[in-house]
Coordinates of N, CA, C and O in Angstrom, one line a residue:
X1 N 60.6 59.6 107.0 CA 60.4 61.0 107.0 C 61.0 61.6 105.8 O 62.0 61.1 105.3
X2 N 60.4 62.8 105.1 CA 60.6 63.3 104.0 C 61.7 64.6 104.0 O 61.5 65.7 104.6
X3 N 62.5 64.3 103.4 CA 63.8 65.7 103.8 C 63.4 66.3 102.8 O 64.3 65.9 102.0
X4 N 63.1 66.6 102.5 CA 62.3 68.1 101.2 C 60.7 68.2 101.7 O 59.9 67.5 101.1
X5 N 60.2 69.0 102.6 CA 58.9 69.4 103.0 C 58.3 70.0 101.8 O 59.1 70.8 101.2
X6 N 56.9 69.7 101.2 CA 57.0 70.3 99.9 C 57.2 70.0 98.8 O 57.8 68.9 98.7
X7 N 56.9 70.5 97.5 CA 57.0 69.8 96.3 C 58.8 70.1 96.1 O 59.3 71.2 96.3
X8 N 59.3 69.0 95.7 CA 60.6 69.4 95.3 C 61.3 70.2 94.3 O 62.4 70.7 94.4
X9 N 60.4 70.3 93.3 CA 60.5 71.1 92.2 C 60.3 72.7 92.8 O 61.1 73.6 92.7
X10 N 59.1 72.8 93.3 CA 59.3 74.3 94.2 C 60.7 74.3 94.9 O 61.1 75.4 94.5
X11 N 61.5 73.8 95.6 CA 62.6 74.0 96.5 C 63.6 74.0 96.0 O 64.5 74.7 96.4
X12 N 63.8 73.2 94.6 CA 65.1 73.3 93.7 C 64.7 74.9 93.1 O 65.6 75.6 92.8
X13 N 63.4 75.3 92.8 CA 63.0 76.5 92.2 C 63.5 77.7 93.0 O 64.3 78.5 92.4
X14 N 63.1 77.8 94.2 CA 63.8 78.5 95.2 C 65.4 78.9 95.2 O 66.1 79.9 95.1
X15 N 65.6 77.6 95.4 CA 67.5 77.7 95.0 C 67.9 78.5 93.9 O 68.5 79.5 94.0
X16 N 67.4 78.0 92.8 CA 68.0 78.4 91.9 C 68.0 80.4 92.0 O 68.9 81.2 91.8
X17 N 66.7 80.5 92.2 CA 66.5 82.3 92.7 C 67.4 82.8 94.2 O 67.5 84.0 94.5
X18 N 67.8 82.1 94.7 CA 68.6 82.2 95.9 C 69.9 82.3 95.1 O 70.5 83.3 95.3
X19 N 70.2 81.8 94.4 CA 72.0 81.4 93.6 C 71.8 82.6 92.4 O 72.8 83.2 92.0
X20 N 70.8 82.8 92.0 CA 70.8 83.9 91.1 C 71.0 85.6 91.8 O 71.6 86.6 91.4
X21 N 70.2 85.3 92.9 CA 70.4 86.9 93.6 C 71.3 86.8 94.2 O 71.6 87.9 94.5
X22 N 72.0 86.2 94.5 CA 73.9 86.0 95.2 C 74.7 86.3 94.0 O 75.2 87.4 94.0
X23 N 74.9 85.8 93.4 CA 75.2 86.4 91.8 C 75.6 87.9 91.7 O 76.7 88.5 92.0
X24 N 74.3 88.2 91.3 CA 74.2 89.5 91.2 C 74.6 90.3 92.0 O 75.1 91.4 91.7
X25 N 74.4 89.7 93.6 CA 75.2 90.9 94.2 C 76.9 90.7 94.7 O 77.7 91.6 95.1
X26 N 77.0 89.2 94.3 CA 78.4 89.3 93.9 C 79.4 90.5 93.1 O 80.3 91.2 93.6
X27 N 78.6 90.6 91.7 CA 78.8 91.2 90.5 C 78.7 92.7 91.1 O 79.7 93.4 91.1
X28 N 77.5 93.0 91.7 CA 77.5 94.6 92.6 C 78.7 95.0 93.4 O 79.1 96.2 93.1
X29 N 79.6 94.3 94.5 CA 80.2 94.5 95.5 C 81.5 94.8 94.3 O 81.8 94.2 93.3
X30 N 82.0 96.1 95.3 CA 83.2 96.3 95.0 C 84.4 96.0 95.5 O 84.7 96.2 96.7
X31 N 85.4 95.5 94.2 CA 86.5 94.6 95.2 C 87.4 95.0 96.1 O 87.5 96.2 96.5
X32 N 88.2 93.7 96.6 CA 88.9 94.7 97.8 C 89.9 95.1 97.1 O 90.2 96.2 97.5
X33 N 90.7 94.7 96.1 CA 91.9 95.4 95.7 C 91.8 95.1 94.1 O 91.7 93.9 93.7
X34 N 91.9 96.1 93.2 CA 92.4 96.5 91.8 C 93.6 96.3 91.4 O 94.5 96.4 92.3
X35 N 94.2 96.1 90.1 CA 95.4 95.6 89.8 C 95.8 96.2 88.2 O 96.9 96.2 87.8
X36 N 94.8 96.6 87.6 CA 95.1 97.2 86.5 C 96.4 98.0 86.3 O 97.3 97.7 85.5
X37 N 96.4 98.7 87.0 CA 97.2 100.0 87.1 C 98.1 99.6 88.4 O 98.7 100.5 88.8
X38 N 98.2 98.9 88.9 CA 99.3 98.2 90.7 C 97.9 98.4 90.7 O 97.0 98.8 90.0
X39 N 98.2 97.8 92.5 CA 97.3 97.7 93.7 C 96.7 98.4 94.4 O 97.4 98.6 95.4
X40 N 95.6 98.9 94.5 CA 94.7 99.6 95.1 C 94.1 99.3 96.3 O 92.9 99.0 96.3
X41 N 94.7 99.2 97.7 CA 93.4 98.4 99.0 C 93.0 100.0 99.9 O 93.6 101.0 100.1
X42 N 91.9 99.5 100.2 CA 91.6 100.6 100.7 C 92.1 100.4 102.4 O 92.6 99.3 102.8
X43 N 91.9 101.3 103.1 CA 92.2 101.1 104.6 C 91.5 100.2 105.6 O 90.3 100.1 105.3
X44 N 92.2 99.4 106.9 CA 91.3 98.2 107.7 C 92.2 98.3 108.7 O 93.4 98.5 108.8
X45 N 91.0 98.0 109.4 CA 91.7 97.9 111.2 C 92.9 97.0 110.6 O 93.0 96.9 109.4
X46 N 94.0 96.2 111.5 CA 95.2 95.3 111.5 C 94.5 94.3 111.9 O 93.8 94.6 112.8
X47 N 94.4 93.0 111.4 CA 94.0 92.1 112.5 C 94.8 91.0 113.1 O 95.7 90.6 112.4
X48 N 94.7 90.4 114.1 CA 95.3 89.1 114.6 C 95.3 88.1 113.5 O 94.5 87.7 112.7
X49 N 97.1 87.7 113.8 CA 97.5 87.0 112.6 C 97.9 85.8 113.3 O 98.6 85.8 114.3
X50 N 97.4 84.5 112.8 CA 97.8 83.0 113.8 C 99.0 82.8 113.4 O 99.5 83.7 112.8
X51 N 99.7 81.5 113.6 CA 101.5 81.1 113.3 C 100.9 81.0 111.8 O 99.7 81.3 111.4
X52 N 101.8 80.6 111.3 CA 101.5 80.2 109.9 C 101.0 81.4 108.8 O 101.2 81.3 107.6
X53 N 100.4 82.5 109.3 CA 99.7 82.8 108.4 C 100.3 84.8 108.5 O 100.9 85.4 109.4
X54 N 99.8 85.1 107.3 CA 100.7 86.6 106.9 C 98.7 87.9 106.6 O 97.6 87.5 106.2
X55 N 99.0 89.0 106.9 CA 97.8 89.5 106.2 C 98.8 90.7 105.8 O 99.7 91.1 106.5
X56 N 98.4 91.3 104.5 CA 99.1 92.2 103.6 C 97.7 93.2 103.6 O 96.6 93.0 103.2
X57 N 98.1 94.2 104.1 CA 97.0 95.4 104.1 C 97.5 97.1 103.8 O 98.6 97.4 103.5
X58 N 96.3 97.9 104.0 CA 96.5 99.4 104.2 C 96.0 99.7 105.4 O 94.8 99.6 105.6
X59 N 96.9 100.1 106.4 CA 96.3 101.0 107.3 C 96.5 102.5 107.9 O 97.6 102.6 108.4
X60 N 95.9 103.4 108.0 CA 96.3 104.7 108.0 C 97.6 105.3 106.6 O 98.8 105.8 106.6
X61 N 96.9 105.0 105.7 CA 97.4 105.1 104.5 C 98.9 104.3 104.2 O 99.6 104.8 103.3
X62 N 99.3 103.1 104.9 CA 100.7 102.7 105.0 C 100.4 101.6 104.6 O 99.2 101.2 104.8
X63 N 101.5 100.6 103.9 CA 100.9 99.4 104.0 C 101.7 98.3 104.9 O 102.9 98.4 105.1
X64 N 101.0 97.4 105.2 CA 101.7 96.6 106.3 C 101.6 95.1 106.2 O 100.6 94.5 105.7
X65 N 102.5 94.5 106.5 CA 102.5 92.6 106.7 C 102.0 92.7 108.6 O 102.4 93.5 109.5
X66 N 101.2 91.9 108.7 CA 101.3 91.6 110.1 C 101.5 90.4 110.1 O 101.3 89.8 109.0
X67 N 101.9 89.8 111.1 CA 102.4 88.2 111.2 C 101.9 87.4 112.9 O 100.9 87.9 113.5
X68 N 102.4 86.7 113.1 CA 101.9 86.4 114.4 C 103.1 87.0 115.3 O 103.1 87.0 116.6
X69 N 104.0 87.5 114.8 CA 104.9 88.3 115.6 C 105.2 89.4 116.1 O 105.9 90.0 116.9
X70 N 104.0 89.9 114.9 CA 104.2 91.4 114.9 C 103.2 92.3 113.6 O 102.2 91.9 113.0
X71 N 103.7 93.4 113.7 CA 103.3 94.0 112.5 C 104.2 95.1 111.9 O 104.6 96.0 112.5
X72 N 104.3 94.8 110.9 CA 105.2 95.8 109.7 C 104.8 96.7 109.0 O 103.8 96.5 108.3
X73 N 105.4 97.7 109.2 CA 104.7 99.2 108.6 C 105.7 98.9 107.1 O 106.7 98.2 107.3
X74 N 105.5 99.3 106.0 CA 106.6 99.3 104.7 C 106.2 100.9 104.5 O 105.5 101.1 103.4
X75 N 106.5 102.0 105.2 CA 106.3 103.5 104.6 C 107.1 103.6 104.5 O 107.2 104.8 104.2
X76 N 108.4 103.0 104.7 CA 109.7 104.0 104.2 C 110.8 103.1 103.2 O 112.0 102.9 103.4
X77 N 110.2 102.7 102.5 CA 110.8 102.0 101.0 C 111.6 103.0 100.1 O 111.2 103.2 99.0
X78 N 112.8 103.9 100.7 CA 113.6 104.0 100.0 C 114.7 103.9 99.2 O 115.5 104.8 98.9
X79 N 114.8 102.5 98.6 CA 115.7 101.7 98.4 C 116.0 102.5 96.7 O 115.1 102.8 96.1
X80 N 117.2 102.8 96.3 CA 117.2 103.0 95.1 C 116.7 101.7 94.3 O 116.6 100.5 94.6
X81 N 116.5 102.5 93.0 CA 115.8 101.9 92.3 C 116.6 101.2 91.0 O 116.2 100.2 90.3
X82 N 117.9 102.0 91.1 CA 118.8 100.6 90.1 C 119.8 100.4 91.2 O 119.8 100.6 92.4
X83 N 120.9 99.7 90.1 CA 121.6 98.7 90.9 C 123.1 100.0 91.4 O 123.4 100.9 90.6
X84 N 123.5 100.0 92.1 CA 124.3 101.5 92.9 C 125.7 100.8 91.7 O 126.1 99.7 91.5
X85 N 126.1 102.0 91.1 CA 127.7 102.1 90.4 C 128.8 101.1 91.1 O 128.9 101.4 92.2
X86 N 129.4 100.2 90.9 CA 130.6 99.9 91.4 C 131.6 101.1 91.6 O 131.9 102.0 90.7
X87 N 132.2 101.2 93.0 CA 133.2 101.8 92.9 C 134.2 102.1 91.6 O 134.5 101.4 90.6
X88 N 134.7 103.5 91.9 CA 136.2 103.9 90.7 C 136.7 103.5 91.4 O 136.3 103.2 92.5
X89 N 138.4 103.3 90.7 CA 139.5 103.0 90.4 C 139.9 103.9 91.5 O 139.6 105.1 91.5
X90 N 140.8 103.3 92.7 CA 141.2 104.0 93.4 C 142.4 105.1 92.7 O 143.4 104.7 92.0
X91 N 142.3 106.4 93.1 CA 143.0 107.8 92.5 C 144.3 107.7 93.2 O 145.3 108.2 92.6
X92 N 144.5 107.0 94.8 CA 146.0 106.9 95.8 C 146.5 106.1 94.6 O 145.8 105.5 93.8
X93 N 148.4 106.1 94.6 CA 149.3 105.4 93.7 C 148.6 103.4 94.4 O 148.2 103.0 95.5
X94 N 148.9 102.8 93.5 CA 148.7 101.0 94.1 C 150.1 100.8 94.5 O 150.1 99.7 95.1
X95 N 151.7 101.5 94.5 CA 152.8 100.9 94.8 C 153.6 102.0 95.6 O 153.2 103.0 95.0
X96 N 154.1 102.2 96.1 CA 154.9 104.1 96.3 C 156.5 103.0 96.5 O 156.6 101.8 96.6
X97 N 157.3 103.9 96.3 CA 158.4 103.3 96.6 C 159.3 104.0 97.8 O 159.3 105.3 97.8
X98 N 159.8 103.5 98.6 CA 160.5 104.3 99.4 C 159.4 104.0 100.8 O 158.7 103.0 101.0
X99 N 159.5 105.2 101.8 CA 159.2 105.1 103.0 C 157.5 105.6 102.6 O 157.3 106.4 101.7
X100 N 156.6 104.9 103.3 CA 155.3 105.6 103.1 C 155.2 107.1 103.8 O 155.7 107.5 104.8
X101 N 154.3 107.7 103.1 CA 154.3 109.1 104.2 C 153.2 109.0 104.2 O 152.4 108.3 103.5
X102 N 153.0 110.2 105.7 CA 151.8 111.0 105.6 C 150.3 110.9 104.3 O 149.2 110.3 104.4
X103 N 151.1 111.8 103.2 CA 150.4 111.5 102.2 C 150.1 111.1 101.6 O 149.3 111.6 100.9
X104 N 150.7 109.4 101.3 CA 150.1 108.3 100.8 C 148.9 107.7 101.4 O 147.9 107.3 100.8
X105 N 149.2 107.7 102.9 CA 148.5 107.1 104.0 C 147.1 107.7 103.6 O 146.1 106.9 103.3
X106 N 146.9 109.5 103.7 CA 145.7 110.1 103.5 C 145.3 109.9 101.8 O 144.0 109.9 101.7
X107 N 145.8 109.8 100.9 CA 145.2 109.5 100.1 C 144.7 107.9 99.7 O 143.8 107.7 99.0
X108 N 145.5 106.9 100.3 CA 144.5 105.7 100.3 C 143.1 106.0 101.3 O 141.9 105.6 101.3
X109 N 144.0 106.7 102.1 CA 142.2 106.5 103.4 C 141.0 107.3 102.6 O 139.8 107.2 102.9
X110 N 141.4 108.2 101.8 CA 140.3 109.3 101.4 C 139.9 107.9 100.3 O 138.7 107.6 100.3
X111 N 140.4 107.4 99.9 CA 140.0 106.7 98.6 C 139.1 105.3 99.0 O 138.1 104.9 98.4
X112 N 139.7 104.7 100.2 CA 138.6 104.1 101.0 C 137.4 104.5 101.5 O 136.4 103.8 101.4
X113 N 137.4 105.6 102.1 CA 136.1 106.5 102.6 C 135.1 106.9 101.5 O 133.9 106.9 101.7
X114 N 135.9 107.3 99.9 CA 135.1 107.8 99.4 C 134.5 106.5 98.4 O 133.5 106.4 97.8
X115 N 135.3 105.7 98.4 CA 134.5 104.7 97.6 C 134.1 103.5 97.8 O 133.5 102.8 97.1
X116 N 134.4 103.2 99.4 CA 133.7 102.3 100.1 C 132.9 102.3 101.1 O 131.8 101.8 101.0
X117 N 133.2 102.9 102.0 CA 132.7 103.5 103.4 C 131.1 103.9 103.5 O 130.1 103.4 104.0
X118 N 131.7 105.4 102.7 CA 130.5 105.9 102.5 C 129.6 105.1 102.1 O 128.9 104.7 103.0
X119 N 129.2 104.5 100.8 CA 128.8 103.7 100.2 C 128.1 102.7 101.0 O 126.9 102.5 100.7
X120 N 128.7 102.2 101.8 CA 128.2 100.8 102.3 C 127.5 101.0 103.6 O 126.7 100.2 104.1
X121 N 127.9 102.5 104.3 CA 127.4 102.8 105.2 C 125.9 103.2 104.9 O 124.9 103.0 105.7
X122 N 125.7 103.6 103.9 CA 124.4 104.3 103.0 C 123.5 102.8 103.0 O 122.2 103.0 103.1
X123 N 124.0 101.5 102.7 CA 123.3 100.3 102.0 C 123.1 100.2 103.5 O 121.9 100.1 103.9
X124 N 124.0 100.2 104.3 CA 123.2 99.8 105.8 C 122.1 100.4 106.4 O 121.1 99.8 106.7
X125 N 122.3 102.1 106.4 CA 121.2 102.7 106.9 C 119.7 102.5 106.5 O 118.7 102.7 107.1
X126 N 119.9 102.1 105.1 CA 118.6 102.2 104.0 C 118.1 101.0 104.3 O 116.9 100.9 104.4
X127 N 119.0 99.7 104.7 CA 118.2 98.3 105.2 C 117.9 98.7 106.2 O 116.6 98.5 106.2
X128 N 118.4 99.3 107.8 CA 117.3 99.1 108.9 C 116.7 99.7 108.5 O 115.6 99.5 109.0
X129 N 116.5 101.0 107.3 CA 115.2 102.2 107.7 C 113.8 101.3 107.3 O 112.7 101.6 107.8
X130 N 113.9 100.3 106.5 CA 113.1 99.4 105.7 C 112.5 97.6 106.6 O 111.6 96.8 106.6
X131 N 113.8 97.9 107.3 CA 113.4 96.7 108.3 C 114.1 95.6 107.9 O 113.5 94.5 108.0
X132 N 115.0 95.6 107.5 CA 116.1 94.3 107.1 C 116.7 93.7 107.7 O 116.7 92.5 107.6
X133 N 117.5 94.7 109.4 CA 118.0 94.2 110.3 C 117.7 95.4 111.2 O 117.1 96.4 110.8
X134 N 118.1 95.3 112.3 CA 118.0 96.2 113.1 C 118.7 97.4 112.7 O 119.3 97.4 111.7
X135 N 118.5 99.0 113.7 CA 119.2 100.0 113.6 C 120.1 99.5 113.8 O 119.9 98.3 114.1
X136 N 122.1 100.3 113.6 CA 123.1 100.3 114.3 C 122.9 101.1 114.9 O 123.8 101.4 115.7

């Protein structure tokens, strides 16, 4: 039995016009995402993600990872953008002599609060708001 019904030269001729208009409308379709200028995706339902595997999209203007565990919104990427100052030089004395008071005590604590505390409390809030670890 003959597996090419037909002259063969017609069927390879065919193909070849079959692979030529796929081509072209390859060349027509517009892509899913641009890169010139960053990334451009346009919006898509979310879809089911199996183990192993990640899909990076736009949906309702946000962009998201979904995974097989879940799905991640990334709209609130406020992370600064350089690297945060090391603390100053604490302003409380480093030695007091005599009995500590009152006011050594408040000015190490103010000097902790203002150059640690705060600070690190800020690096926390900004990782859960982004999904790093959970709220506190």
């Amino acid at each position: 039995m003959d597996k090419f019904p037909g002259d063969l030269a017609d069927e390879v001729a065919r193909l070849r016009a079959e692979v030529n208009e796929l081509r072209a409308l390859v060349r027509q379709r517009a892509p899913l995402t641009t890169a010139s200028q960053g990334w451009r995706m346009a919006d898509m339902a979310i879809p089911s993600v199996g183990p192993g595997e990640i899909q990076i999209g736009s949906n309702g203007g946000e962009l998201f990872v979904a995974t097989s565990s879940g799905t991640q919104r990334l709209n609130q990427l406020n992370v600064p953008v350089a690297t945060p100052p090391y603390p100053a030089s604490f302003t409380s004395p480093a030695t007091i002599g005599g009995t500590p008071t009152a006011q050594n005590y408040n000015d190490l604590r103010a000097d902790v609060v203002n150059q640690l505390f705060t600070p690190l409390r800020d690096v926390i809030n900004k990782g859960a708001t982004i999904g790093l670890w959970p709220a506190p």
